Structures are given as structure tokens and as C-alpha cells.
PDB file of C-alpha atoms in Angstrom:
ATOM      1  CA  UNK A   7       0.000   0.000   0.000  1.00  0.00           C
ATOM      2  CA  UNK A   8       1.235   3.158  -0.987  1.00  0.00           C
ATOM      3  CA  UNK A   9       1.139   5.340   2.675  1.00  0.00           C
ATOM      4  CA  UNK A  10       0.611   8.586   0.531  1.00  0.00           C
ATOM      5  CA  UNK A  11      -2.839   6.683  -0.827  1.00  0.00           C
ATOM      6  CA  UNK A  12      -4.812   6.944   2.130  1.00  0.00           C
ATOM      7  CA  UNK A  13      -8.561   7.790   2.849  1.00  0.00           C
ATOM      8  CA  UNK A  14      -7.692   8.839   6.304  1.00  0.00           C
ATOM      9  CA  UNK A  15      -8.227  12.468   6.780  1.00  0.00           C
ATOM     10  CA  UNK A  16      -6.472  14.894   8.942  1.00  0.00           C
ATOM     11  CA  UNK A  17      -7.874  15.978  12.365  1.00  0.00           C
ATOM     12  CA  UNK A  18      -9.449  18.790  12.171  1.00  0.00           C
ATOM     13  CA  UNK A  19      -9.442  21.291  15.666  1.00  0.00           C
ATOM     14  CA  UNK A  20     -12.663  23.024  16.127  1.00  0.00           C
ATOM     15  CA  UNK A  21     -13.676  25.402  18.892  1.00  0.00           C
ATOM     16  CA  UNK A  22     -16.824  24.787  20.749  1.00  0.00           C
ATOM     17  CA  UNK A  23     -18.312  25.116  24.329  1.00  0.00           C
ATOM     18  CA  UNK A  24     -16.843  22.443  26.706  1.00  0.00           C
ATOM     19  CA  UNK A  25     -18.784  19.981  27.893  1.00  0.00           C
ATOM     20  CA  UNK A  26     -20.499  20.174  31.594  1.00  0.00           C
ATOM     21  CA  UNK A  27     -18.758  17.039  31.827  1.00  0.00           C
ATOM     22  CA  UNK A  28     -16.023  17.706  30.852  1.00  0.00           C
ATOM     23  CA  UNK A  29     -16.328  20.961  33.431  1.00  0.00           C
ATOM     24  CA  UNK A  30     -16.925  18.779  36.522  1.00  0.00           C
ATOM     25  CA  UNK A  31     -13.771  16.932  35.708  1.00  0.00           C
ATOM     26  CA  UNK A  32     -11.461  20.701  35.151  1.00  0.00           C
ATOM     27  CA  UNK A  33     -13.064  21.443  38.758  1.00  0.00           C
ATOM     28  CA  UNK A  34     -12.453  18.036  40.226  1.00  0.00           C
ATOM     29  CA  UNK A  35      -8.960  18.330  39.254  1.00  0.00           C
ATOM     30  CA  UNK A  36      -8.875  21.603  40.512  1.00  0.00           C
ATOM     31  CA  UNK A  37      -9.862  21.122  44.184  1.00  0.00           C
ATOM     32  CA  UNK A  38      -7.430  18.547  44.020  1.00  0.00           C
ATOM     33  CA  UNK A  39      -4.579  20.177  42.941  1.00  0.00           C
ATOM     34  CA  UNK A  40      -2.277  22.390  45.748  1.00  0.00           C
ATOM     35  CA  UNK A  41      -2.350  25.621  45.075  1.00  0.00           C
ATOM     36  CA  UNK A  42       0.849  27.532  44.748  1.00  0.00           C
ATOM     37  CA  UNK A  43       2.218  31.121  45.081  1.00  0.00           C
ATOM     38  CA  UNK A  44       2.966  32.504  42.048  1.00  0.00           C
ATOM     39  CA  UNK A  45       6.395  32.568  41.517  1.00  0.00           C
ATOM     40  CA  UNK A  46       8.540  35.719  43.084  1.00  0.00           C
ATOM     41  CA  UNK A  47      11.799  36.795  42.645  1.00  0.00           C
ATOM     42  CA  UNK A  48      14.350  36.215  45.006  1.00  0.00           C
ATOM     43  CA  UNK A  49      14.093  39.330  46.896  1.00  0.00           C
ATOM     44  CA  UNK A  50      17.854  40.894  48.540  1.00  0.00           C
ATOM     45  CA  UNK A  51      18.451  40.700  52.390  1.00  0.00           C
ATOM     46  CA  UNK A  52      17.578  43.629  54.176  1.00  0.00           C
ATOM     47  CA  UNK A  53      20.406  46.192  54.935  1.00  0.00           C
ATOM     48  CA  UNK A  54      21.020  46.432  59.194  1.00  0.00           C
ATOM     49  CA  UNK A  55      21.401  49.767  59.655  1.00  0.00           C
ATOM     50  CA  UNK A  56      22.353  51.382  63.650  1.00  0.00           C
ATOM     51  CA  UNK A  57      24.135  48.894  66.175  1.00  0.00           C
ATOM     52  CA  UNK A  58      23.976  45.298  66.380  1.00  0.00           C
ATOM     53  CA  UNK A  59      23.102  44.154  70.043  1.00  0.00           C
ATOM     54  CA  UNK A  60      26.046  41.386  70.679  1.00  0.00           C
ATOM     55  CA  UNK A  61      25.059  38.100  71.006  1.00  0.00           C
ATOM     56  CA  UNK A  62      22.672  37.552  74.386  1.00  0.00           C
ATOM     57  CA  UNK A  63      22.026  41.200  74.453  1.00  0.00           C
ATOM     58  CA  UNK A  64      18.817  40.809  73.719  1.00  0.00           C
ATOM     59  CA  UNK A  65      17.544  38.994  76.770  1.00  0.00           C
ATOM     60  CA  UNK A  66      18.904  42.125  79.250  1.00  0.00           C
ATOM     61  CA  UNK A  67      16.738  44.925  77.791  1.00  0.00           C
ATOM     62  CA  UNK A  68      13.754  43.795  79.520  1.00  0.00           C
ATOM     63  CA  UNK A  69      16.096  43.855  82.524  1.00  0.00           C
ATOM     64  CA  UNK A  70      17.412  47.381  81.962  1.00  0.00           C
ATOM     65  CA  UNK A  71      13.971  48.816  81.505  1.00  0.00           C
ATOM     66  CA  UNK A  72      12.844  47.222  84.529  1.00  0.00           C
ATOM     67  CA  UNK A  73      15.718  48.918  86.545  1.00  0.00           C
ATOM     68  CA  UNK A  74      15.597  52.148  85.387  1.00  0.00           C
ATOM     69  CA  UNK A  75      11.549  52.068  85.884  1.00  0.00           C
ATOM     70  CA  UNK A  76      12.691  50.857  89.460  1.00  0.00           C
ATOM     71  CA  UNK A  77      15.131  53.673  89.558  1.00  0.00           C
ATOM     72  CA  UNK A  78      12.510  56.461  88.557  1.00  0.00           C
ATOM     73  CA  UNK A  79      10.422  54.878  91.270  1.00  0.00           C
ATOM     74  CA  UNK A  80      13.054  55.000  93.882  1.00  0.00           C
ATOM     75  CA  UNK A  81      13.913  58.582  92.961  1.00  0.00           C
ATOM     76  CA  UNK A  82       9.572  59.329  93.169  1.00  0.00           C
ATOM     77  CA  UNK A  83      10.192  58.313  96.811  1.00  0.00           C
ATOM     78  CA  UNK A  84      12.992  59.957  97.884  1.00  0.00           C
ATOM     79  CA  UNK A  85      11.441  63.451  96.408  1.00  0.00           C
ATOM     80  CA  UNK A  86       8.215  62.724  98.245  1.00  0.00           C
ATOM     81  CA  UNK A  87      10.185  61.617 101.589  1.00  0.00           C
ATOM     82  CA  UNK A  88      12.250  64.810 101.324  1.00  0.00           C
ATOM     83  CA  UNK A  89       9.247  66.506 100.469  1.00  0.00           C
ATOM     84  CA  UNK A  90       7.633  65.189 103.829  1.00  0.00           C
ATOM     85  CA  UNK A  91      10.404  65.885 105.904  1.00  0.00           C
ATOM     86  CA  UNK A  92      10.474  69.791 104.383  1.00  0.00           C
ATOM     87  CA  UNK A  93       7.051  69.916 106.033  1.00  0.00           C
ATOM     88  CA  UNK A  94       7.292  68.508 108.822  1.00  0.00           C
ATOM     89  CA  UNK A  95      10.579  70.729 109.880  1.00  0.00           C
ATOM     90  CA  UNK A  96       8.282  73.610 108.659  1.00  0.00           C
ATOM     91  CA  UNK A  97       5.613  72.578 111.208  1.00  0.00           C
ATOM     92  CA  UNK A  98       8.289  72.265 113.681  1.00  0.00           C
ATOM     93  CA  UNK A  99       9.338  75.429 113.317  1.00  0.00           C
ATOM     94  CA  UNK A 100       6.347  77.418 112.950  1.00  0.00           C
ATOM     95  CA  UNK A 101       5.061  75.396 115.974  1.00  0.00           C
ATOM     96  CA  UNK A 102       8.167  76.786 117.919  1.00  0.00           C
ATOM     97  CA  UNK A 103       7.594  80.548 116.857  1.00  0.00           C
ATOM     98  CA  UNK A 104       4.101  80.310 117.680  1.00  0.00           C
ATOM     99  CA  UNK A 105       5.274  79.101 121.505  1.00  0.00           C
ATOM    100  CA  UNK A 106       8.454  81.728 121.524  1.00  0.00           C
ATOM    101  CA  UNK A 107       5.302  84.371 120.235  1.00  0.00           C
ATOM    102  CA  UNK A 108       2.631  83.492 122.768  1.00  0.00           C
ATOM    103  CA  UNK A 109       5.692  83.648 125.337  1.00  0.00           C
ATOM    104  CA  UNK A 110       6.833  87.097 124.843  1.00  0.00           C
ATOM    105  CA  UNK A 111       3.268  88.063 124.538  1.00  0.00           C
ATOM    106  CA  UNK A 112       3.295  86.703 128.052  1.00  0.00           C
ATOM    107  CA  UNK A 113       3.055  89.971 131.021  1.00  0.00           C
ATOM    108  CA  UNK A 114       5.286  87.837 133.367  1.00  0.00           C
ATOM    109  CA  UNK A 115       7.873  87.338 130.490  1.00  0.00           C
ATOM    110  CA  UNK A 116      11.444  87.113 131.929  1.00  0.00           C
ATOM    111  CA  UNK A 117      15.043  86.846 130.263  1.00  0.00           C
ATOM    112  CA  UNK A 118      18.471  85.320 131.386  1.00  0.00           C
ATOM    113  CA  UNK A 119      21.619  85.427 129.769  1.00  0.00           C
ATOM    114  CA  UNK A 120      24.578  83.068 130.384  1.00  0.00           C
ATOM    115  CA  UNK A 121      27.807  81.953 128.511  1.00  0.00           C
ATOM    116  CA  UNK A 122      28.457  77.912 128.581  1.00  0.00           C
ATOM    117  CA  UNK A 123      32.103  76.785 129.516  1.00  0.00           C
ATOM    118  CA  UNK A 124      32.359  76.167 125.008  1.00  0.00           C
ATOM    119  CA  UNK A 125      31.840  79.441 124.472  1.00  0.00           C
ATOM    120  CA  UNK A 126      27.836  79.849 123.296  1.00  0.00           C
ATOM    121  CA  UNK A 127      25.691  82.329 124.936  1.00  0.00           C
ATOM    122  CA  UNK A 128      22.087  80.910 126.013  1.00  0.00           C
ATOM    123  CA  UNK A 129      19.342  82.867 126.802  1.00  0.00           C
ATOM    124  CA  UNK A 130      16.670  81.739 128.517  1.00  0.00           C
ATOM    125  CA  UNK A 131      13.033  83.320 128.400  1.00  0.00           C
ATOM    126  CA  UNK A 132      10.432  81.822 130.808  1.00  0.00           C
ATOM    127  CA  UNK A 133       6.668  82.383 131.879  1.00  0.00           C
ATOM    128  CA  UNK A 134       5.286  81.226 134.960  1.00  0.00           C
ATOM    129  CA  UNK A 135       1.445  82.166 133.674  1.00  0.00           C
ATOM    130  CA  UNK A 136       2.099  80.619 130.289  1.00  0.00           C
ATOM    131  CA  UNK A 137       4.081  77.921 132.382  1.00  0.00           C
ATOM    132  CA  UNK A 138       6.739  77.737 129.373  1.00  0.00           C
ATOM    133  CA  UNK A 139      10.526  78.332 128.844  1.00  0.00           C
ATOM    134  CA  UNK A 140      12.103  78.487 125.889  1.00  0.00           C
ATOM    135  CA  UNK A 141      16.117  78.320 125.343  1.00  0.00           C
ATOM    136  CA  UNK A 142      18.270  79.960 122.232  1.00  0.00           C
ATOM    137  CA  UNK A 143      21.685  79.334 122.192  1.00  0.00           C
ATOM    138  CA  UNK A 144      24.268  80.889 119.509  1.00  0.00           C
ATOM    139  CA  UNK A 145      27.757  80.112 118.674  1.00  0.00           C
ATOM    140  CA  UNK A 146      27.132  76.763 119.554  1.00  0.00           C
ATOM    141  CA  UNK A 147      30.170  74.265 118.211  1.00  0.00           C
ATOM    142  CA  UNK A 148      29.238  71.077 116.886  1.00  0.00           C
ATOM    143  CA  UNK A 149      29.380  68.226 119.150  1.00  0.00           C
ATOM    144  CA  UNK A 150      31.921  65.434 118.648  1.00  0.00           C
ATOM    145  CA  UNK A 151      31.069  62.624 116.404  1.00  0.00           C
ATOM    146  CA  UNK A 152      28.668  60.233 118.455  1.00  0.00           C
ATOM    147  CA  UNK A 153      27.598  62.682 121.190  1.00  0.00           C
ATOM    148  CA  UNK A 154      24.651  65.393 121.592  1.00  0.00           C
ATOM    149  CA  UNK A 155      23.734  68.281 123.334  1.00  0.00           C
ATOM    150  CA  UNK A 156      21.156  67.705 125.939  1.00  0.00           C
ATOM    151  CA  UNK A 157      19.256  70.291 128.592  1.00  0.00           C
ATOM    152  CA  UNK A 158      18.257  69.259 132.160  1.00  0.00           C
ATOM    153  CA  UNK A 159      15.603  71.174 134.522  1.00  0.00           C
ATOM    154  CA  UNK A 160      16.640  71.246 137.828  1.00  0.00           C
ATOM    155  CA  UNK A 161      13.819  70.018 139.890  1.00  0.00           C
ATOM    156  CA  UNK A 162      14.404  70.032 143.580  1.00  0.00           C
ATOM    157  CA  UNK A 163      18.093  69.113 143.147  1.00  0.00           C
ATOM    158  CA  UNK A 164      17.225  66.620 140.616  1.00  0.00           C
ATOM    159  CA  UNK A 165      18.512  66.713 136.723  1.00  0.00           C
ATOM    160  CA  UNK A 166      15.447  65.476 135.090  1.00  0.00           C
ATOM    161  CA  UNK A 167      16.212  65.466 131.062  1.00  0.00           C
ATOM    162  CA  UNK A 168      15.094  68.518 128.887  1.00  0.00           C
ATOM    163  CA  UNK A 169      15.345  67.582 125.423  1.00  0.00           C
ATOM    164  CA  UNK A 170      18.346  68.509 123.165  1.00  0.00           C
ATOM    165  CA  UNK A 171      19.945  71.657 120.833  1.00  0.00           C
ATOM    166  CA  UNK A 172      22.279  70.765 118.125  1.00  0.00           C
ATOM    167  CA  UNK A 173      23.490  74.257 116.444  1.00  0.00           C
ATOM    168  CA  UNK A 174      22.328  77.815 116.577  1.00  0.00           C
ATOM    169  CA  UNK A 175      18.497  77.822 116.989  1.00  0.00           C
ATOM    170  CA  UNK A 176      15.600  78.505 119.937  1.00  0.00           C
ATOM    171  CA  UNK A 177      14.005  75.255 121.673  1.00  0.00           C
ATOM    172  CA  UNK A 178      11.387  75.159 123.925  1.00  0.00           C
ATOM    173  CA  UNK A 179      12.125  73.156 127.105  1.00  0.00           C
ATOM    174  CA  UNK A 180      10.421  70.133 128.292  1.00  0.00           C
ATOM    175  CA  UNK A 181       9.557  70.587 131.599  1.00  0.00           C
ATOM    176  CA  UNK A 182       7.502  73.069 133.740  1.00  0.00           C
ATOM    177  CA  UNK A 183       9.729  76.420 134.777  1.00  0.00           C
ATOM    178  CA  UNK A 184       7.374  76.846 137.680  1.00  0.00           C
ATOM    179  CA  UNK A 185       8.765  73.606 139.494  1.00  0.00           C
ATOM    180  CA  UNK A 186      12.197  73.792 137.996  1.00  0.00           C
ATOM    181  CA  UNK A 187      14.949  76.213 139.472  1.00  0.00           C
ATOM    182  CA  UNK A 188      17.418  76.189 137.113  1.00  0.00           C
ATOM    183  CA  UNK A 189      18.714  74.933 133.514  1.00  0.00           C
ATOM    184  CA  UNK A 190      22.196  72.720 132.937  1.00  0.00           C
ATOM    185  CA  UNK A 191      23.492  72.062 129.684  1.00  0.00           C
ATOM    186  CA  UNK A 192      25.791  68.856 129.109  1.00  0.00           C
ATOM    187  CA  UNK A 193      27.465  66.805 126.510  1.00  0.00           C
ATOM    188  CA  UNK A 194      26.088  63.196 126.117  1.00  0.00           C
ATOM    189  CA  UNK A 195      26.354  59.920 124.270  1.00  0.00           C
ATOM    190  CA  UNK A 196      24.153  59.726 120.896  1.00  0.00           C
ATOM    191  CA  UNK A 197      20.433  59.585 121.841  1.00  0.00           C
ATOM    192  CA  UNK A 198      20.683  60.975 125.203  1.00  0.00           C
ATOM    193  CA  UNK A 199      20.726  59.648 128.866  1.00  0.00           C
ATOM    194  CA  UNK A 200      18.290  59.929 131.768  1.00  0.00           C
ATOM    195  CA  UNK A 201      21.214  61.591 133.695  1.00  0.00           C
ATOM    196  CA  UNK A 202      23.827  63.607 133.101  1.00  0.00           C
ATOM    197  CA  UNK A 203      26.810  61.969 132.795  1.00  0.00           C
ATOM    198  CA  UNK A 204      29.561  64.749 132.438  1.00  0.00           C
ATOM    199  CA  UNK A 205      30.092  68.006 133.824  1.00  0.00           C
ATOM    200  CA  UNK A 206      28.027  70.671 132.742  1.00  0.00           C
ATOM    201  CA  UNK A 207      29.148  73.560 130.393  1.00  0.00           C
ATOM    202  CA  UNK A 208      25.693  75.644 131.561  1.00  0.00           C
ATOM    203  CA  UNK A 209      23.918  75.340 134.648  1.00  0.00           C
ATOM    204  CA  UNK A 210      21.580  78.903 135.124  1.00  0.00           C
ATOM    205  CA  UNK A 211      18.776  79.952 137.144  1.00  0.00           C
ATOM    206  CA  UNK A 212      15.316  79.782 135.762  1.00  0.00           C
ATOM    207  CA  UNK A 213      14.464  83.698 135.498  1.00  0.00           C
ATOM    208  CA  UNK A 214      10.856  82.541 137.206  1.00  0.00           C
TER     209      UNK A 214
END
């Protein structure tokens, strides 16, 4: 047989609608099929701009913000502690002027002056109506390290404690002048003691 004497005829491609089933089975494959992103180019590694943290760095930041948040706190509380004691030496003080006031204001008012063995003059301003004394020293020298200045009232012969000046400033003393005869002054261990326990660099009559 000669192969160019044929009957067969060449295909012939012809455009048409698909089929539905042929449809199902594009779908079917579909769903079946993973779905892919479409291809993207390789895209360059980001530049690192600023400072690297070294290795293990990382893990201390959370520590460093939690100290300096513990800082800011601790710093909050100091300024409100030195805030508190601002007041309260204000109160102190305008609590004393008001007593030295209401003293002078006083008919029976009466002064003493007196110079301690150190050097500081003390005066001494009492009431017996008001039933108050008050003490102001000046050119007071500062005590040796781990002692204080403490006042005494003497009350029939006995020292009884009077409370304590450190520096230049007026105090009022604990104690009633109207029962006490006189004021000593002495130099005693940190904190105080219940009786003197050196010689005393003032010991004056109560001006009462």
C-alpha cells in the first residue's frame, strides 16, 4: 500500500463550548490540585542599619527597663520623703515661733543670759502664767562625732532630762519652769541619757 494513498483524513481542531462534563472533571482536578504562590523573585536581604546588640544582648533589655523604671520609682520616693520631711521641719518650726510668740506676749515674760564653759551664749526666756521656757543658744560648736547636746531642769536638786539643741536655733524646754529652778546644759552619748553623765558647760537659774 502506498502510505501517501490513504482515505484517512487529517484531524481537524474546532472550537466549541466544553462539555459540563467535561467541566466537573477541570473542577475536580482543581480542588485537588495544591495551590501555589505565584512565583517571586528572590528578593535581597535587608540592609542592618544602627548597632547590632552582641550576642545575648537581647535577653537584658527587659532587665534594663525594669531597673531604670525601678530607679525612677526610687527617685519618686525619695522626692516625696524629702518633700515630707520639708514639712514637717516647717511645722516644727512654725510650731516653735508660735510658743516663743505666745511667750513674749506673756506679762510675766522674763530673760536670762549666760555663757556655757564652750563658748555659746544661752538665753533663757520663761513664763510662769504661760508655764513655758524656751532656750536659744548661739555660737554653739558642733558636738563630737557620736555625742549630743542635751538640757536638764533642775527640779528640787534633781537633773530630770530637757530635750536637746544641736546648732544655733531657739528650743522650747520640756519641763515646767514653775517647778524647775534652774537649767544645765551637758554633753552626752548619741540619743541621750536619763542623767547627766559629764560636767556641765551651763547650769543657770530659771528667770521665774
Amino acid at each position: 500500500m502506498n502510505p501517501h494513498d490513504t482515505d484517512v483524513q487529517p484531524l481537524a481542531i474546532t472550537a466549541g463550548a466544553p462539555s459540563a462534563a467535561v467541566k466537573q472533571r477541570t473542577l475536580s482536578a482543581i480542588d485537588g490540585v495544591r495551590q501555589l504562590p505565584p512565583g517571586l523573585p528572590a528578593l535581597a536581604p535587608a540592609k542592618r542599619t544602627g548597632r547590632v546588640l552582641p550576642r545575648g544582648a537581647g535577653r537584658f533589655v527587659p532587665v534594663a527597663c525594669l531597673a531604670a523604671a525601678v530607679s525612677l520609682a526610687g527617685l519618686a520616693v525619695w522626692q516625696h520623703e524629702q518633700s515630707e520631711q520639708s514639712a514637717r521641719r516647717a511645722r516644727q518650726a512654725y510650731e516653735r515661733l508660735e510658743a516663743v510668740s505666745d511667750l513674749l506676749a506673756a506679762p510675766d515674760a522674763r530673760t536670762s543670759h549666760a555663757r556655757a564653759a564652750n563658748g555659746a551664749l544661752v538665753t533663757v526666756v520663761a513664763s510662769g502664767l504661760r508655764n513655758v521656757a524656751v532656750l536659744t543658744v548661739d555660737g554653739l560648736p558642733a558636738p563630737a562625732p557620736g555625742t549630743t547636746y542635751q538640757l536638764w531642769m533642775d527640779v528640787d536638786g534633781s537633773m530630770r532630762p530637757a530635750g536637746f539643741i544641736n546648732g544655733d536655733k531657739t528650743v522650747p524646754l520640756h519641763g515646767s519652769p514653775v517647778t524647775a529652778t534652774a537649767v544645765g546644759l551637758t554633753v552626752e552619748p548619741a540619743g541621750g541619757s536619763s542623767r547627766p553623765t559629764t560636767d556641765p558647760l551651763l547650769l543657770m537659774a530659771l528667770p521665774v
